[in-house]
């Protein structure tokens, strides 16, 4: 509630290497990405999203470079992003081969506008995309990532534009597949894909989500703010007070709306 205070730092994940490369007209070169990765490690980040390896050969090669040249400290977990398509998921798992700690971050859109206009699917099919994607992540992790301390993150994309109860329903279905338990968390990342309300509204959504979601002790509720209204920091602070655990850090390069 409003009387809460923030008494400790959240878990932080840097998305600089991923979002910037997704959004910039002239993407970062591998050399620039490497400098930024080394800087993020020096700054103390323990969770770093390093790319979207199925999206480009450059991103795939960069992830392989980090792993094969042993540039990732043992206490740092790298994360890679993918959409919920089998070929992309397999390629994503292949990019992580040999890493000590790796997370696959799968996202799928759940908002009604996207269900209707972009994908032409109903709720059941929308939920099935997320479930099937999770099954495939587990399948290919089993195939390629035996030696990796492997983690899973799911984002109901356009969370702020979706029905809260449906977002929870999709996340529950995803968790039924992943089966989070002690030592096997799931990260549920709730993005303000478009910042379309005041910060207290985002915080209310996070609070409701945290109260309704099952297996709460095995869920890391993660925030991914955007700054369309210029209130990303306030939304994040209020959502932390509302019970979130983790923040995906938005840098100046996060997306074109911030540049």
Coordinates of C-alpha atoms in Angstrom, one line a residue:
X1 CA 0.0 0.0 0.0
X2 CA 0.9 3.7 0.0
X3 CA 2.6 3.4 3.4
X4 CA 5.2 0.9 2.1
X5 CA 8.8 2.0 1.8
X6 CA 11.7 0.5 -0.2
X7 CA 14.2 -0.8 2.2
X8 CA 16.4 -2.9 0.0
X9 CA 17.5 -2.8 -3.7
X10 CA 15.5 -5.0 -6.1
X11 CA 17.2 -7.6 -8.2
X12 CA 18.4 -5.8 -11.3
X13 CA 18.7 -7.1 -14.9
X14 CA 20.3 -4.9 -17.5
X15 CA 18.5 -4.9 -20.9
X16 CA 20.9 -2.4 -22.5
X17 CA 22.5 -5.0 -24.9
X18 CA 19.1 -6.3 -26.1
X19 CA 16.7 -3.4 -26.3
X20 CA 19.2 -1.0 -27.8
X21 CA 20.1 -3.4 -30.5
X22 CA 16.4 -4.1 -31.2
X23 CA 15.6 -0.4 -31.6
X24 CA 18.5 1.4 -33.1
X25 CA 18.5 2.1 -36.8
X26 CA 22.3 1.5 -36.7
X27 CA 22.7 -1.5 -34.3
X28 CA 25.6 -1.7 -32.0
X29 CA 28.7 -3.5 -33.4
X30 CA 30.0 -6.6 -31.6
X31 CA 32.9 -4.5 -30.3
X32 CA 30.7 -1.9 -28.8
X33 CA 28.5 -4.6 -27.3
X34 CA 31.5 -6.2 -25.8
X35 CA 32.6 -2.9 -24.2
X36 CA 29.2 -2.4 -22.8
X37 CA 29.0 -5.9 -21.4
X38 CA 32.3 -5.5 -19.7
X39 CA 31.2 -2.2 -18.2
X40 CA 27.9 -3.8 -16.9
X41 CA 29.9 -6.5 -15.3
X42 CA 32.2 -4.0 -13.6
X43 CA 29.2 -2.0 -12.4
X44 CA 28.0 -5.2 -10.6
X45 CA 25.1 -6.4 -12.6
X46 CA 24.5 -10.1 -11.9
X47 CA 21.7 -10.6 -14.5
X48 CA 22.4 -9.3 -18.0
X49 CA 20.2 -9.8 -21.1
X50 CA 22.8 -10.1 -23.8
X51 CA 20.8 -10.3 -27.0
X52 CA 18.1 -11.7 -29.2
X53 CA 20.1 -14.5 -30.8
X54 CA 17.5 -15.8 -33.1
X55 CA 16.9 -12.3 -34.6
X56 CA 20.3 -11.8 -36.2
X57 CA 23.5 -13.5 -36.9
X58 CA 25.3 -10.6 -35.2
X59 CA 23.4 -11.2 -31.9
X60 CA 23.9 -15.0 -32.1
X61 CA 27.6 -14.6 -32.7
X62 CA 27.9 -12.1 -29.8
X63 CA 26.4 -14.6 -27.3
X64 CA 28.7 -17.3 -28.6
X65 CA 31.7 -14.9 -28.2
X66 CA 30.9 -14.2 -24.6
X67 CA 30.6 -17.9 -23.8
X68 CA 33.4 -19.4 -25.9
X69 CA 35.9 -16.7 -24.8
X70 CA 35.0 -17.2 -21.1
X71 CA 34.0 -13.6 -20.6
X72 CA 31.1 -14.2 -18.2
X73 CA 31.9 -14.3 -14.5
X74 CA 30.7 -17.4 -12.6
X75 CA 28.2 -15.3 -10.6
X76 CA 26.6 -13.6 -13.6
X77 CA 23.6 -15.0 -15.4
X78 CA 23.1 -14.1 -19.0
X79 CA 19.6 -14.0 -20.5
X80 CA 18.5 -14.2 -24.1
X81 CA 15.1 -13.2 -25.6
X82 CA 12.9 -15.2 -28.0
X83 CA 9.4 -15.2 -29.4
X84 CA 7.3 -18.3 -29.0
X85 CA 8.2 -20.0 -32.3
X86 CA 9.9 -23.4 -32.4
X87 CA 12.7 -22.6 -34.8
X88 CA 13.5 -19.4 -32.9
X89 CA 13.4 -21.2 -29.5
X90 CA 15.8 -23.9 -30.8
X91 CA 18.2 -21.4 -32.1
X92 CA 18.0 -19.5 -28.8
X93 CA 18.9 -22.6 -26.8
X94 CA 21.8 -23.3 -29.2
X95 CA 23.2 -19.9 -28.5
X96 CA 23.6 -20.7 -24.8
X97 CA 25.5 -24.0 -25.1
X98 CA 28.3 -24.1 -22.6
X99 CA 27.3 -21.2 -20.4
X100 CA 27.4 -21.8 -16.7
X101 CA 24.2 -19.8 -15.9
X102 CA 21.7 -19.0 -18.6
X103 CA 18.0 -17.9 -18.8
X104 CA 15.7 -18.0 -21.8
X105 CA 13.2 -15.2 -21.8
X106 CA 10.1 -16.0 -23.8
X107 CA 7.4 -13.5 -24.6
X108 CA 4.1 -13.6 -26.2
X109 CA 1.4 -10.9 -26.6
X110 CA -1.7 -11.3 -24.5
X111 CA -3.5 -7.9 -25.0
X112 CA -6.9 -8.0 -26.7
X113 CA -5.9 -5.6 -29.4
X114 CA -3.0 -7.9 -30.4
X115 CA -5.1 -11.0 -30.2
X116 CA -7.6 -9.5 -32.5
X117 CA -5.6 -7.3 -35.0
X118 CA -2.1 -8.9 -35.1
X119 CA -2.7 -12.6 -34.5
X120 CA -6.4 -13.2 -35.1
X121 CA -6.6 -15.5 -32.2
X122 CA -9.0 -16.0 -29.3
X123 CA -8.1 -16.4 -25.6
X124 CA -7.6 -20.2 -25.8
X125 CA -5.2 -20.0 -28.7
X126 CA -3.4 -17.1 -27.2
X127 CA -2.9 -19.1 -24.0
X128 CA -1.8 -22.2 -26.0
X129 CA 1.0 -20.2 -27.7
X130 CA 2.5 -19.4 -24.3
X131 CA 2.1 -22.9 -23.1
X132 CA 3.6 -24.5 -26.2
X133 CA 6.4 -22.0 -26.2
X134 CA 7.3 -23.0 -22.6
X135 CA 7.2 -26.7 -23.5
X136 CA 9.6 -26.1 -26.4
X137 CA 11.9 -24.0 -24.2
X138 CA 12.1 -27.0 -21.8
X139 CA 12.5 -29.5 -24.7
X140 CA 15.5 -27.6 -26.2
X141 CA 17.0 -26.8 -22.8
X142 CA 17.0 -30.5 -22.1
X143 CA 18.6 -31.2 -25.5
X144 CA 21.3 -28.5 -25.5
X145 CA 21.8 -27.1 -22.0
X146 CA 22.5 -30.1 -19.8
X147 CA 25.5 -28.5 -18.1
X148 CA 23.9 -25.1 -17.6
X149 CA 22.2 -23.8 -14.5
X150 CA 19.1 -23.0 -16.5
X151 CA 16.4 -20.5 -15.8
X152 CA 13.1 -19.5 -17.4
X153 CA 11.4 -16.1 -17.8
X154 CA 8.0 -15.5 -19.3
X155 CA 6.6 -12.1 -20.3
X156 CA 2.9 -11.6 -21.1
X157 CA 3.7 -8.8 -23.6
X158 CA 1.6 -5.6 -23.6
X159 CA 0.7 -6.5 -20.0
X160 CA -0.5 -2.9 -19.4
X161 CA -3.0 -3.2 -22.2
X162 CA -4.4 -6.7 -21.3
X163 CA -7.1 -7.9 -18.9
X164 CA -5.3 -8.6 -15.6
X165 CA -7.2 -11.8 -15.0
X166 CA -6.3 -13.1 -18.4
X167 CA -2.6 -12.3 -17.9
X168 CA -2.7 -14.2 -14.7
X169 CA -4.5 -17.1 -16.4
X170 CA -1.8 -17.3 -19.1
X171 CA 1.0 -17.1 -16.5
X172 CA -0.7 -19.9 -14.4
X173 CA -0.8 -22.1 -17.5
X174 CA 2.9 -21.4 -18.2
X175 CA 3.7 -22.3 -14.6
X176 CA 1.8 -25.5 -14.8
X177 CA 4.3 -26.5 -17.5
X178 CA 7.5 -25.2 -15.9
X179 CA 6.5 -26.4 -12.4
X180 CA 8.3 -23.9 -10.3
X181 CA 9.5 -25.1 -6.9
X182 CA 12.2 -24.6 -4.3
X183 CA 15.5 -23.9 -6.3
X184 CA 13.5 -23.7 -9.5
X185 CA 11.9 -20.3 -9.8
X186 CA 10.1 -18.7 -12.6
X187 CA 10.5 -15.1 -13.5
X188 CA 7.2 -13.5 -14.6
X189 CA 8.0 -10.2 -16.2
X190 CA 5.2 -7.7 -16.5
X191 CA 6.1 -5.1 -19.1
X192 CA 4.6 -1.7 -19.4
X193 CA 5.0 -2.3 -23.2
X194 CA 3.2 1.0 -23.7
X195 CA 3.1 3.3 -20.6
X196 CA -0.6 4.1 -20.8
X197 CA -1.6 5.1 -17.3
X198 CA -0.3 6.9 -14.2
X199 CA 2.3 5.1 -12.1
X200 CA -0.1 4.2 -9.4
X201 CA -2.2 2.2 -11.9
X202 CA 0.8 0.1 -12.9
X203 CA 1.5 -0.5 -9.2
X204 CA -2.1 -1.5 -8.6
X205 CA -1.8 -4.0 -11.4
X206 CA 1.4 -5.5 -9.9
X207 CA -0.1 -5.7 -6.5
X208 CA -3.2 -7.5 -7.8
X209 CA -1.1 -9.9 -9.8
X210 CA 1.1 -10.7 -6.8
X211 CA -1.9 -11.4 -4.6
X212 CA -3.6 -13.6 -7.2
X213 CA -0.8 -15.6 -8.6
X214 CA -0.2 -19.1 -7.2
X215 CA 3.2 -20.5 -6.1
X216 CA 4.1 -16.9 -5.2
X217 CA 7.2 -18.0 -3.2
X218 CA 8.7 -19.5 -6.3
X219 CA 7.8 -16.5 -8.6
X220 CA 10.1 -13.5 -9.2
X221 CA 7.7 -10.7 -10.2
X222 CA 9.7 -8.6 -12.6
X223 CA 9.1 -5.1 -13.8
X224 CA 9.9 -3.8 -17.3
X225 CA 8.9 -0.1 -17.4
X226 CA 8.8 2.1 -20.5
X227 CA 8.8 5.9 -20.5
X228 CA 6.1 7.0 -22.9
X229 CA 4.6 9.3 -20.3
X230 CA 7.9 10.2 -18.6
X231 CA 7.0 8.3 -15.4
X232 CA 8.9 5.0 -15.8
X233 CA 11.0 5.6 -12.6
X234 CA 7.9 6.5 -10.5
X235 CA 6.0 3.5 -11.9
X236 CA 8.9 1.2 -11.0
X237 CA 9.3 2.6 -7.5
X238 CA 5.6 2.3 -6.7
X239 CA 5.5 -1.2 -8.2
X240 CA 8.4 -2.2 -6.0
X241 CA 6.4 -0.9 -3.0
X242 CA 3.5 -3.0 -4.3
X243 CA 5.4 -6.2 -4.0
X244 CA 7.6 -6.7 -7.1
X245 CA 11.0 -8.5 -6.7
X246 CA 13.0 -7.5 -9.8
X247 CA 13.5 -4.7 -12.3
X248 CA 14.6 -4.9 -15.9
X249 CA 16.6 -1.8 -16.2
X250 CA 15.7 0.6 -19.0
X251 CA 18.6 2.6 -20.3
X252 CA 18.5 5.6 -22.7
X253 CA 18.7 3.1 -25.6
X254 CA 15.7 1.1 -24.4
X255 CA 13.6 2.0 -27.3
X256 CA 13.0 4.8 -29.7
X257 CA 10.5 6.4 -27.4
X258 CA 13.3 7.2 -24.9
X259 CA 15.9 8.5 -27.4

